[in-house]
Coordinates of C-alpha atoms in Angstrom, one line a residue:
Chain C
X2 CA 3.0 -8.0 28.4
X3 CA -0.7 -7.8 27.6
X4 CA -1.7 -5.2 25.3
X5 CA -5.3 -3.7 24.8
X6 CA -6.4 -3.9 21.2
X7 CA -7.9 -0.9 19.9
X8 CA -8.2 -1.0 16.1
X9 CA -8.0 -4.8 15.7
X10 CA -10.3 -5.3 18.7
X11 CA -13.7 -5.8 17.0
X12 CA -12.4 -7.9 14.3
X13 CA -10.7 -10.3 16.6
X14 CA -14.1 -11.2 18.3
X15 CA -15.4 -14.5 17.0
X16 CA -18.2 -13.9 14.3
X17 CA -17.4 -10.3 13.8
X18 CA -18.2 -9.4 10.1
X19 CA -17.5 -5.8 10.0
X20 CA -21.2 -5.1 9.1
X21 CA -22.8 -1.9 10.6
X22 CA -24.8 -3.9 13.1
X23 CA -21.7 -5.5 14.5
X24 CA -19.9 -2.3 14.5
X25 CA -22.9 -0.6 16.3
X26 CA -23.1 -3.5 18.6
X27 CA -19.3 -3.0 19.4
X28 CA -20.0 0.7 20.5
X29 CA -19.5 2.1 16.9
X30 CA -21.0 5.4 15.7
X31 CA -21.2 6.6 19.3
X32 CA -18.3 9.1 18.7
X33 CA -20.1 11.1 16.0
X34 CA -23.0 11.5 18.6
X35 CA -20.5 13.1 20.9
X36 CA -19.1 15.5 18.2
X37 CA -21.7 16.4 15.7
X38 CA -23.5 19.5 16.7
X39 CA -22.0 19.0 20.4
X40 CA -18.5 20.2 20.0
X41 CA -17.5 23.3 18.0
X42 CA -15.3 21.9 15.0
X43 CA -12.3 23.8 16.4
X44 CA -12.4 22.0 19.7
X45 CA -12.4 18.6 17.7
X46 CA -9.3 19.6 15.9
X47 CA -7.8 20.8 19.3
X48 CA -8.8 17.2 20.9
X49 CA -7.0 15.5 18.2
X50 CA -3.8 17.9 18.3
X51 CA -3.6 17.4 22.1
X52 CA -3.9 13.5 21.7
X53 CA -0.6 13.6 19.8
X54 CA -1.9 11.5 17.1
X55 CA 0.6 11.3 14.2
X56 CA -0.1 10.1 10.8
X57 CA 0.2 6.4 10.3
X58 CA 0.9 6.4 6.5
X59 CA 4.6 6.9 6.7
X60 CA 5.6 10.6 7.5
X61 CA 4.3 10.6 10.9
X62 CA 3.0 14.2 10.8
X63 CA 0.7 15.3 13.7
X64 CA -2.8 14.9 12.5
X65 CA -4.4 17.7 14.4
X66 CA -1.6 20.2 13.3
X67 CA -2.3 19.1 9.8
X68 CA -5.9 19.9 10.2
X69 CA -5.3 23.3 11.7
X70 CA -3.5 24.5 8.6
X71 CA -6.8 24.6 6.7
X72 CA -7.6 28.4 6.4
X73 CA -10.6 29.1 8.7
X74 CA -12.3 31.8 6.7
X75 CA -11.8 29.9 3.1
X76 CA -15.3 30.3 1.5
X77 CA -15.3 27.7 -0.9
X78 CA -15.3 23.8 -0.5
X79 CA -12.6 21.9 1.2
X80 CA -11.9 18.2 0.9
X81 CA -10.8 15.3 2.9
X82 CA -9.1 12.3 1.1
X83 CA -8.6 9.0 2.9
X84 CA -5.2 7.7 1.8
X85 CA -6.0 4.0 1.3
X86 CA -3.3 3.6 -1.5
X87 CA -1.3 1.2 0.9
X88 CA 1.5 0.2 -1.6
X89 CA 4.6 0.5 0.6
X90 CA 6.2 -3.0 0.2
X91 CA 5.9 -4.6 3.6
X92 CA 2.8 -3.0 4.6
X93 CA -0.7 -4.6 4.7
X94 CA -2.5 -3.1 7.8
X95 CA -4.8 -0.7 5.9
X96 CA -6.2 -3.6 3.8
X97 CA -7.1 -5.5 7.0
X98 CA -8.5 -2.4 8.5
X99 CA -10.7 -1.7 5.6
X100 CA -11.8 -5.1 4.8
X101 CA -12.5 -6.4 8.5
X102 CA -13.8 -3.3 10.1
X103 CA -14.7 -0.5 7.4
X104 CA -16.9 1.5 9.8
X105 CA -14.4 2.5 12.2
X106 CA -12.5 4.3 9.4
X107 CA -15.8 5.7 8.0
X108 CA -16.6 7.1 11.4
X109 CA -13.3 8.6 11.6
X110 CA -13.9 10.3 8.4
X111 CA -17.1 11.9 9.6
X112 CA -15.4 13.2 12.6
X113 CA -12.5 14.7 10.4
X114 CA -15.1 16.2 7.9
X115 CA -16.9 17.9 10.7
X116 CA -13.7 19.2 12.2
X117 CA -12.5 20.5 8.9
X118 CA -15.8 21.5 7.3
X119 CA -15.7 19.2 4.6
X120 CA -18.9 18.3 2.5
X121 CA -17.3 15.9 0.1
X122 CA -14.7 13.3 1.0
X123 CA -13.1 10.6 -1.0
X124 CA -11.3 7.3 -0.4
X125 CA -8.6 6.9 -2.8
X126 CA -8.1 3.1 -2.8
X127 CA -5.4 1.3 -4.7
X128 CA -6.8 -0.3 -7.8
X129 CA -5.7 -3.8 -6.9
X130 CA -7.9 -3.7 -3.8
X131 CA -11.1 -4.7 -5.6
X132 CA -12.3 -6.6 -2.6
X133 CA -11.6 -3.5 -0.3
X134 CA -13.4 -1.2 -2.5
X135 CA -16.5 -3.4 -2.7
X136 CA -16.5 -3.9 1.0
X137 CA -16.2 -0.1 1.5
X138 CA -19.0 0.6 -1.0
X139 CA -21.2 -1.8 1.0
X140 CA -20.3 -0.2 4.3
X141 CA -21.0 3.3 2.8
X142 CA -24.4 2.2 1.7
X143 CA -25.2 0.8 5.1
X144 CA -24.0 4.1 6.8
X145 CA -26.2 6.2 4.3
X146 CA -29.1 4.0 5.0
X147 CA -28.6 4.6 8.8
X148 CA -28.4 8.2 8.3
X149 CA -24.7 8.7 9.3
X150 CA -23.9 10.0 5.8
X151 CA -25.7 12.3 3.6
X152 CA -27.7 15.2 4.5
X153 CA -28.6 16.3 8.1
X154 CA -26.6 13.6 9.9
X155 CA -28.3 12.6 13.1
X156 CA -30.6 15.6 12.9
X157 CA -27.6 17.9 13.5
X158 CA -27.7 19.8 10.1
X159 CA -24.2 18.4 9.4
X160 CA -23.8 16.8 5.9
X161 CA -21.1 14.9 4.3
X162 CA -20.7 12.5 1.3
X163 CA -18.1 10.0 0.9
X164 CA -17.1 8.3 -2.4
X165 CA -14.7 5.5 -3.2
X166 CA -12.2 6.4 -5.9
X167 CA -10.0 3.6 -7.3
X168 CA -6.5 4.1 -8.3
X169 CA -5.1 2.0 -11.2
X170 CA -1.7 0.7 -10.3
X171 CA 1.1 3.3 -9.2
X172 CA 2.9 3.2 -6.0
X173 CA 3.6 7.0 -6.1
X174 CA -0.1 7.8 -5.6
X175 CA 0.4 7.0 -2.0
X176 CA 2.4 10.4 -1.9
X177 CA -0.3 12.9 -1.0
X178 CA 0.2 15.3 -3.7
X179 CA 0.4 12.7 -6.3
X180 CA -2.7 11.1 -5.0
X181 CA -4.6 14.6 -5.5
X182 CA -3.3 14.6 -9.1
X183 CA -4.5 11.2 -9.7
X184 CA -7.8 11.9 -8.2
X185 CA -8.1 14.8 -10.6
X186 CA -7.8 12.3 -13.4
X187 CA -4.2 13.1 -14.2
X188 CA -0.9 11.3 -14.2
X189 CA 0.1 10.7 -10.5
X190 CA 3.0 13.2 -10.3
X191 CA 3.8 14.7 -7.0
X192 CA 3.4 18.6 -6.9
X193 CA 6.1 21.1 -5.9
X194 CA 5.4 22.3 -2.3
X195 CA 4.6 25.0 -1.3
X196 CA 1.7 25.5 -1.9
X197 CA 0.6 22.8 0.6
X198 CA -2.6 20.8 0.1
X199 CA -4.0 22.6 3.2
X200 CA -4.4 25.7 1.0
X201 CA -4.2 24.3 -2.5
X202 CA -5.1 20.7 -2.6
X203 CA -7.8 18.7 -4.6
X204 CA -9.3 20.9 -7.3
X205 CA -7.1 23.5 -5.9
X206 CA -9.1 23.8 -2.7
X207 CA -8.0 23.4 0.9
X208 CA -7.6 19.6 1.5
X209 CA -6.4 17.1 4.2
X210 CA -5.2 13.7 3.3
X211 CA -5.1 11.2 6.1
X212 CA -4.2 7.6 6.1
X213 CA -6.8 4.8 7.0
X214 CA -5.1 3.8 10.3
X215 CA -5.0 7.3 11.3
X216 CA -8.8 7.9 10.7
X217 CA -9.5 4.8 12.3
X218 CA -8.2 6.0 15.6
X219 CA -10.3 9.0 15.9
X220 CA -13.7 7.4 17.2
X221 CA -11.7 6.1 20.0
X222 CA -9.8 9.3 20.9
X223 CA -13.3 11.0 21.0
X224 CA -14.9 8.2 23.1
X225 CA -12.2 7.6 25.5
X226 CA -10.4 11.0 25.8
X227 CA -7.1 12.4 25.2
X228 CA -5.6 11.4 28.6
X229 CA -6.5 7.8 27.9
X230 CA -4.9 7.9 24.3
X231 CA -1.8 10.0 25.7
X232 CA -1.1 7.2 28.2
X233 CA -0.6 4.6 25.4
X234 CA 2.7 4.2 23.6
X235 CA 5.8 6.3 24.3
X236 CA 4.3 9.9 25.0
X237 CA 4.6 12.6 24.3
X238 CA 5.9 12.2 20.7
X239 CA 4.5 8.7 20.0
X240 CA 1.1 8.2 21.4
X241 CA -1.4 5.3 20.9
X242 CA -0.9 2.1 19.1
X243 CA 0.6 1.0 15.8
X244 CA -0.5 -1.8 13.7
X245 CA 2.8 -3.3 12.8
X246 CA 3.0 -5.7 9.7
X247 CA 5.3 -8.5 10.1
X248 CA 6.7 -10.4 7.1
X249 CA 9.5 -12.3 5.9
X250 CA 11.3 -15.1 7.5
X251 CA 9.1 -15.0 10.6
X252 CA 7.1 -17.7 12.3
X253 CA 3.9 -15.9 12.6
X254 CA 3.6 -13.2 10.1
X255 CA 0.8 -10.8 10.0
X256 CA -0.5 -7.5 11.7
X257 CA 0.0 -6.9 15.4
X258 CA -1.4 -3.9 17.1
X259 CA 0.8 -2.7 20.0
X260 CA 1.6 0.5 22.0
X261 CA 4.4 2.3 20.3
X262 CA 7.7 2.1 22.2
X263 CA 8.0 -1.9 22.6
X264 CA 11.3 -3.2 21.1
X265 CA 11.9 -4.9 17.9
X266 CA 13.2 -7.9 19.9
X267 CA 9.7 -8.1 21.9
X268 CA 7.9 -7.8 18.5
X269 CA 9.7 -10.3 16.5
X270 CA 10.7 -13.0 19.3
X271 CA 7.9 -12.7 21.9
X272 CA 4.9 -11.6 19.9
X273 CA 5.5 -12.9 16.2
X274 CA 7.1 -16.1 17.5
X275 CA 10.8 -15.5 16.5
X276 CA 12.5 -16.6 13.3
X277 CA 11.1 -19.3 11.1
X278 CA 13.2 -22.4 11.3
X279 CA 14.9 -20.7 14.4
X280 CA 17.7 -19.3 12.3
X281 CA 19.7 -16.3 13.6
X282 CA 18.2 -13.0 12.4
X283 CA 20.5 -11.2 9.8
X284 CA 18.8 -7.9 9.1
X285 CA 15.3 -6.4 9.1
X286 CA 13.4 -3.4 7.5
X287 CA 11.7 -1.5 10.4
X288 CA 9.3 0.6 8.5
X289 CA 8.5 -0.4 4.8
X290 CA 10.7 -0.7 1.8
X291 CA 11.6 3.1 2.1
X292 CA 13.3 2.5 5.5
X293 CA 16.9 1.7 5.9
X294 CA 17.9 -1.8 7.0
X295 CA 18.6 -2.7 10.6
X296 CA 20.6 -5.5 11.8
X297 CA 20.6 -7.8 14.9
X298 CA 22.4 -4.9 16.7
X299 CA 19.1 -2.9 16.4
X300 CA 16.8 -5.4 18.0
X301 CA 16.6 -3.4 21.3
X302 CA 15.6 -0.1 19.4
X303 CA 12.1 0.9 20.5
X304 CA 9.3 0.8 17.9
X305 CA 8.5 4.5 18.0
X306 CA 8.8 7.5 15.7
X307 CA 11.9 9.1 17.5
X308 CA 13.7 6.0 18.7
X309 CA 13.8 4.5 15.2
X310 CA 14.8 7.8 13.6
X311 CA 17.6 8.3 16.1
X312 CA 18.9 4.8 15.1
X313 CA 19.1 5.8 11.7
X314 CA 16.0 4.6 9.9
X315 CA 12.3 5.4 10.2
X316 CA 9.2 3.8 11.5
X317 CA 7.4 4.7 8.3
X318 CA 4.4 2.8 7.5
X319 CA 4.9 0.0 10.0
X320 CA 5.9 -2.8 7.7
X321 CA 8.7 -4.9 9.5
X322 CA 10.5 -7.4 7.1
X323 CA 12.6 -9.9 8.7
X324 CA 15.6 -11.7 6.9
X325 CA 17.4 -14.7 8.4
X326 CA 21.0 -15.6 8.1
X327 CA 21.8 -16.8 4.6
X328 CA 19.7 -14.0 3.0
X329 CA 21.9 -12.3 0.4
X330 CA 21.8 -8.5 1.2
X331 CA 22.9 -7.3 -2.4
X332 CA 20.0 -9.5 -3.8
X333 CA 17.6 -7.8 -1.2
X334 CA 18.8 -4.3 -2.2
X335 CA 18.5 -5.3 -5.9
X336 CA 15.0 -6.5 -5.4
X337 CA 14.0 -3.2 -3.8
X338 CA 15.6 -1.1 -6.5
X339 CA 13.6 -2.9 -9.0
X340 CA 10.6 -1.9 -7.3
X341 CA 11.9 1.9 -6.9
X342 CA 13.1 2.0 -10.5
X343 CA 9.8 0.6 -11.8
X344 CA 7.6 3.0 -9.5
X345 CA 9.6 6.2 -10.0
X346 CA 7.1 8.4 -11.7
X347 CA 9.8 10.0 -13.8
X348 CA 9.1 13.7 -12.9
X349 CA 12.6 14.5 -11.4
X350 CA 15.7 13.5 -13.1
X351 CA 17.9 12.4 -10.2
X352 CA 15.2 9.9 -9.2
X353 CA 14.3 8.8 -12.6
X354 CA 17.8 8.3 -14.0
X355 CA 19.3 7.4 -10.6
X356 CA 17.1 4.6 -9.9
X357 CA 17.9 3.1 -13.2
X358 CA 21.6 3.5 -12.7
X359 CA 21.4 2.1 -9.2
X360 CA 19.4 -0.9 -10.3
X361 CA 21.9 -1.6 -13.2
X362 CA 24.9 -1.5 -10.9
X363 CA 23.2 -3.7 -8.2
X364 CA 22.3 -6.3 -10.7
X365 CA 25.7 -6.3 -12.3
X366 CA 27.2 -7.0 -8.7
X367 CA 24.6 -9.6 -7.8
X368 CA 25.0 -11.4 -11.1
X369 CA 28.8 -11.8 -10.8
X370 CA 29.8 -8.9 -13.2
X371 CA 30.6 -6.2 -10.5
X372 CA 33.7 -4.0 -10.3
X373 CA 35.2 -2.8 -7.0
X374 CA 34.6 0.8 -8.2
X375 CA 31.0 0.1 -8.5
X376 CA 31.0 0.4 -4.8
X377 CA 32.4 3.9 -4.8
X378 CA 29.9 4.8 -7.7
X379 CA 26.9 3.6 -5.5
X380 CA 28.0 5.6 -2.5
X381 CA 28.6 8.8 -4.7
X382 CA 25.2 8.3 -6.8
X383 CA 23.0 8.1 -3.7
X384 CA 23.6 11.6 -2.1
X385 CA 23.0 13.1 -5.6
X386 CA 19.4 11.6 -5.5
X387 CA 18.4 12.3 -2.0
X388 CA 16.9 15.8 -1.3
X389 CA 17.1 16.6 -5.2
X390 CA 13.6 15.6 -6.0
X391 CA 10.2 17.0 -5.5
X392 CA 9.0 14.2 -3.2
X393 CA 10.5 11.8 -0.5
X394 CA 10.8 9.1 -3.2
X395 CA 14.5 10.0 -3.9
X396 CA 15.6 9.6 -0.4
X397 CA 13.5 6.4 -0.1
X398 CA 15.3 4.7 -3.2
X399 CA 18.7 5.1 -1.7
X400 CA 17.9 3.8 1.8
X401 CA 18.4 0.0 1.1
X402 CA 21.6 0.6 -0.7
X403 CA 23.3 2.9 1.7
X404 CA 22.2 0.8 4.7
X405 CA 23.2 -2.4 3.3
X406 CA 26.6 -0.9 2.2
X407 CA 27.0 0.3 5.7
X408 CA 26.3 -3.0 7.4
X409 CA 27.3 -5.6 4.8
X410 CA 30.0 -4.0 2.9
X411 CA 32.1 -7.1 3.0
X412 CA 29.1 -8.9 1.3
X413 CA 29.2 -6.6 -1.6
X414 CA 33.0 -6.9 -1.9
X415 CA 32.8 -10.8 -1.9
X416 CA 30.3 -10.6 -4.8
X417 CA 32.8 -8.5 -6.7
X418 CA 35.9 -10.6 -5.8
X419 CA 34.3 -14.0 -6.6
X420 CA 32.3 -12.6 -9.5
X421 CA 29.1 -14.5 -8.4
X422 CA 26.6 -14.3 -5.6
X423 CA 28.0 -16.3 -2.6
X424 CA 24.5 -17.2 -1.5
X425 CA 23.0 -18.9 -4.7
X426 CA 23.6 -22.5 -5.2
X427 CA 22.5 -22.3 -8.9
X428 CA 21.5 -19.5 -11.2
X429 CA 18.0 -18.8 -10.4
X430 CA 15.2 -17.6 -12.7
X431 CA 15.3 -13.9 -12.6
X432 CA 12.7 -12.0 -11.2
X433 CA 12.8 -9.7 -14.0
X434 CA 12.0 -6.2 -15.1
X435 CA 8.5 -6.3 -16.3
X436 CA 6.1 -3.5 -16.4
X437 CA 3.4 -3.7 -18.8
X438 CA 2.0 -0.2 -18.7
Chain S
X30 CA -20.6 2.0 -28.0
X31 CA -19.4 2.8 -24.3
X32 CA -21.7 5.6 -23.5
X33 CA -25.1 4.5 -24.7
X34 CA -25.6 1.2 -22.7
X35 CA -23.8 2.7 -19.5
X36 CA -25.5 6.2 -19.6
X37 CA -26.8 5.9 -16.0
X38 CA -23.6 4.6 -14.6
X39 CA -21.6 7.2 -16.3
X40 CA -23.9 10.0 -15.0
X41 CA -23.6 8.6 -11.4
X42 CA -19.8 8.6 -11.8
X43 CA -19.7 12.3 -13.1
X44 CA -21.9 13.3 -10.3
X45 CA -19.3 12.5 -7.7
X46 CA -16.9 15.2 -8.8
X47 CA -16.9 18.9 -9.2
X48 CA -14.6 18.6 -12.2
X49 CA -15.2 16.4 -15.2
X50 CA -11.6 15.2 -15.6
X51 CA -11.7 13.7 -12.1
X52 CA -14.2 11.0 -13.6
X53 CA -11.3 9.8 -15.9
X54 CA -9.9 6.8 -13.9
X55 CA -13.4 5.6 -13.0
X56 CA -14.6 5.7 -16.7
X57 CA -11.3 3.9 -17.9
X58 CA -12.2 1.2 -15.2
X59 CA -15.7 1.1 -16.8
X60 CA -14.1 0.6 -20.3
X61 CA -11.9 -2.1 -19.1
X62 CA -14.6 -3.9 -17.3
X63 CA -16.7 -4.1 -20.4
X64 CA -14.2 -4.9 -23.0
X65 CA -11.4 -6.4 -21.1
X66 CA -9.0 -3.8 -22.0
X67 CA -9.2 0.1 -22.8
X68 CA -9.4 0.4 -26.6
X69 CA -8.7 3.4 -28.7
X70 CA -12.3 3.8 -29.4
X71 CA -13.1 3.9 -25.7
X72 CA -10.4 6.4 -25.1
X73 CA -11.7 8.7 -27.8
X74 CA -15.3 8.3 -26.3
X75 CA -14.1 9.1 -22.9
X76 CA -12.2 12.2 -24.1
X77 CA -15.3 13.6 -25.8
X78 CA -17.4 12.9 -22.5
X79 CA -14.8 14.8 -20.3
X80 CA -13.8 17.6 -22.8
X81 CA -10.3 16.3 -23.1
X82 CA -8.2 15.5 -26.0
X83 CA -7.5 11.9 -26.8
X84 CA -3.8 12.5 -26.1
X85 CA -4.8 13.8 -22.6
X86 CA -6.6 10.5 -22.0
X87 CA -3.8 8.4 -23.6
X88 CA -1.0 10.1 -21.5
X89 CA -2.9 9.2 -18.3
X90 CA -3.8 5.7 -19.2
X91 CA -0.2 4.9 -19.9
X92 CA 0.9 6.2 -16.3
X93 CA -0.9 3.4 -14.7
X94 CA 0.1 -0.2 -14.8
X95 CA -3.5 -1.8 -14.5
X96 CA -5.0 -0.5 -17.7
X97 CA -4.4 -2.8 -20.4
X98 CA -4.1 -1.4 -24.0
X99 CA -4.6 -4.6 -25.8
X100 CA -6.6 -7.6 -25.3
X101 CA -5.0 -10.2 -22.8
X102 CA -5.8 -13.5 -21.7
X103 CA -9.2 -14.4 -19.9
X104 CA -7.3 -14.8 -16.6
X105 CA -4.6 -12.1 -15.9
X106 CA -2.1 -13.7 -13.4
X107 CA -0.2 -11.1 -11.5
X108 CA 2.6 -12.5 -9.3
X109 CA 4.1 -10.3 -6.5
X110 CA 7.8 -10.2 -7.1
X111 CA 8.6 -7.6 -4.2
X112 CA 11.1 -8.6 -1.5
X113 CA 8.5 -9.7 1.1
X114 CA 7.1 -12.3 -1.4
X115 CA 10.5 -13.1 -2.8
X116 CA 12.0 -14.0 0.7
X117 CA 9.1 -16.8 0.9
X118 CA 9.3 -18.1 -2.5
X119 CA 8.0 -15.8 -5.4
X120 CA 10.5 -17.6 -7.5
X121 CA 9.2 -20.9 -6.8
X122 CA 5.6 -19.6 -7.6
X123 CA 6.6 -18.6 -11.0
X124 CA 8.2 -22.0 -11.6
X125 CA 5.1 -23.6 -10.6
X126 CA 3.0 -21.5 -13.0
X127 CA 5.5 -22.4 -15.8
X128 CA 5.4 -26.1 -15.0
X129 CA 1.6 -26.1 -15.2
X130 CA 1.1 -24.0 -18.1
X131 CA 4.2 -23.6 -19.9
X132 CA 3.9 -19.7 -19.2
X133 CA 6.6 -17.3 -18.7
X134 CA 6.4 -13.6 -17.5
X135 CA 4.9 -11.5 -20.3
X136 CA 3.4 -14.2 -22.0
X137 CA -0.1 -15.6 -22.9
X138 CA -1.2 -19.2 -23.3
X139 CA -2.0 -20.2 -26.8
X140 CA -5.6 -20.7 -25.9
X141 CA -5.6 -17.2 -24.7
X142 CA -6.8 -18.4 -21.2
X143 CA -3.9 -17.2 -19.1
X144 CA -1.6 -14.2 -19.2
X145 CA 1.2 -13.8 -16.8
X146 CA 2.8 -10.6 -15.3
X147 CA 5.1 -10.0 -12.3
X148 CA 4.0 -7.0 -10.4
X149 CA 5.2 -5.1 -7.2
X150 CA 3.9 -5.3 -3.7
X151 CA 0.0 -6.2 -3.6
X152 CA -0.1 -5.5 0.3
X153 CA -0.4 -9.1 1.2
X154 CA 3.3 -9.6 2.6
X155 CA 2.1 -11.8 5.5
X156 CA 0.5 -14.5 3.3
X157 CA 3.3 -14.9 0.5
X158 CA 3.8 -16.2 -1.9
X159 CA 0.8 -14.7 -3.5
X160 CA -0.6 -13.7 -6.7
X161 CA -3.8 -11.9 -8.1
X162 CA -5.9 -13.3 -10.8
X163 CA -8.2 -10.8 -12.3
X164 CA -9.9 -9.3 -9.2
X165 CA -9.2 -12.1 -6.8
X166 CA -6.1 -12.6 -4.4
X167 CA -4.7 -16.2 -3.9
X168 CA -2.5 -16.4 -1.0
X169 CA -0.2 -18.5 1.0
X170 CA 0.5 -20.4 -2.2
X171 CA 2.0 -24.1 -2.5
X172 CA 2.4 -26.1 -5.8
X173 CA -0.5 -28.1 -5.1
X174 CA -2.6 -25.0 -4.4
X175 CA -1.5 -23.4 -7.7
X176 CA -2.3 -26.4 -9.9
X177 CA -5.7 -26.6 -8.4
X178 CA -6.5 -22.9 -8.8
X179 CA -5.4 -23.0 -12.5
X180 CA -7.5 -26.2 -13.0
X181 CA -10.6 -24.6 -11.5
X182 CA -10.3 -21.5 -13.5
X183 CA -9.8 -23.3 -16.7
X184 CA -12.9 -25.6 -16.0
X185 CA -15.1 -23.5 -14.0
X186 CA -14.1 -19.9 -14.6
X187 CA -13.6 -19.6 -10.7
X188 CA -11.8 -21.2 -7.9
X189 CA -13.0 -21.5 -4.2
X190 CA -9.3 -21.0 -3.2
X191 CA -9.6 -17.2 -3.8
X192 CA -9.1 -15.4 -0.8
X193 CA -12.2 -13.7 1.0
X194 CA -11.7 -10.3 2.9
X195 CA -8.2 -10.0 4.4
X196 CA -6.7 -13.3 5.0
X197 CA -5.3 -13.8 8.6
X198 CA -2.0 -15.2 8.2
X199 CA -1.4 -18.6 9.9
X200 CA 1.8 -19.5 11.8
X201 CA 4.4 -20.7 9.6
X202 CA 6.3 -23.4 11.2
X203 CA 7.8 -24.7 8.1
X204 CA 11.5 -24.9 8.0
X205 CA 13.3 -22.4 5.7
X206 CA 13.7 -25.0 2.9
X207 CA 10.8 -23.5 1.1
X208 CA 12.7 -20.4 0.8
X209 CA 14.6 -20.0 -2.3
X210 CA 17.0 -17.5 -0.9
X211 CA 18.7 -19.6 1.9
X212 CA 21.2 -22.1 1.9

């Protein structure tokens, strides 16, 4: 079925550069004309609430509701942070949105700032995105020059400044309270909640943190209305499109924008061309490295928040990683645990120590030194990590293990019984544990 | 040494934030940009600028993986090792770099041109295997491309195989033989 592109539409036009002129020609910066000075800020929040827009960063929290938690009578400054830290393995949509069409996200930030009453907003972009940061700086300069940023925007008296703030290499800074700590110039350790950022956020002031893709949706909701947006996807809980990131053993990897609610089968086989080499699909991750693995039996699950959650995983950040028959699941889990072990911030003991133990056990099994009781140890360790940490990282790190143990237990047992990885032809060079920080 | 020549830039950075400490990461970037790494001297200077103690700066620097605490090779190769790239040949990429430069993870070539590290996901999963060298991404790599990139860098200091803005992935119709993880 044909889908209307929204966020990826401009950039899919030949010759579109993402410049201010291109964006304006495509209808850009019309939404702020309808909002600034024309709508009371509370009405903008209400509009976003009614649209059903949910956060595209991972947690899927309703955006308008998040905004409405900002205390209305707070006298001091409030802040907006755009979360452009995109570091969930398997996710690469925000980079495309920022680098190919930066102004739609900036316009979204202006709308959000107006709704919340923000004077200074920050874009927290991961340190590796040097190109993205340069493109955003250029786009911001264009927007200032055109009078869309700074003082008295479009003569309405509304003012907002946006600054780009680069991270420096830490996955956890995508967690919103860790992001705030990092922006304040500290180690990126997640904060204990409550209090929530809506009351005690950046510099201890009321703060909203929204993902790039979430913000990019705002101009379109303003321009085309709540009814239009509500009709896309799988309403009422999953409205709008998602930009899904397809990677792994797939013929046409890349970002695809589709209405939420199509099935994984349609996405993988009809839209992304099916499996590379036409091998059977063995497993896939439906929503970034923090999401539990699915298998071929889940191909008809719908790609919306509720359906994926009901099937035992999460839609998360939209990163879909596909693995063909012949891929070792113990190896895959070990690879992901290496990631989680490396990126655990170290604040909470169950996560810090647990990720290291889990990795050691998986490595032992994968490298032919496992014992049968290791499987029981894994199953016992995991629930002692999940739910016992300040942030959701603890729940994330056990997802690859518990789900592969659930669906591919025989594979773990074969590793232990044969004291080798049945999928490896020769000892491979290790993708080894290296952090240089 | 850091402060004098960059007074204006430092003032501009400080102006973005209501609290001084928030300028810490940007100032560390400035230090690394000018010296290639974050020296102890730079950390002390930055601490003075922001009314922090040197240990407060140090504890923050060591949390982040991108700040180098000592000089490294002129070109810092960072190979993505996360699952998405590993599925499409991150191990091969490491072996190509080793074959070309005799360089293993964590090492630096004797001429101090290249240093190699493995890093976690760089958000380029549709165009793996991939690596970042200094500020540039290099994607959809093959052995021939890697050889050319490394030759270009050694000779010219840059390579036109660097990706521009977000590289649209191309259909991969290759059979799975390039994968290191399939039979």
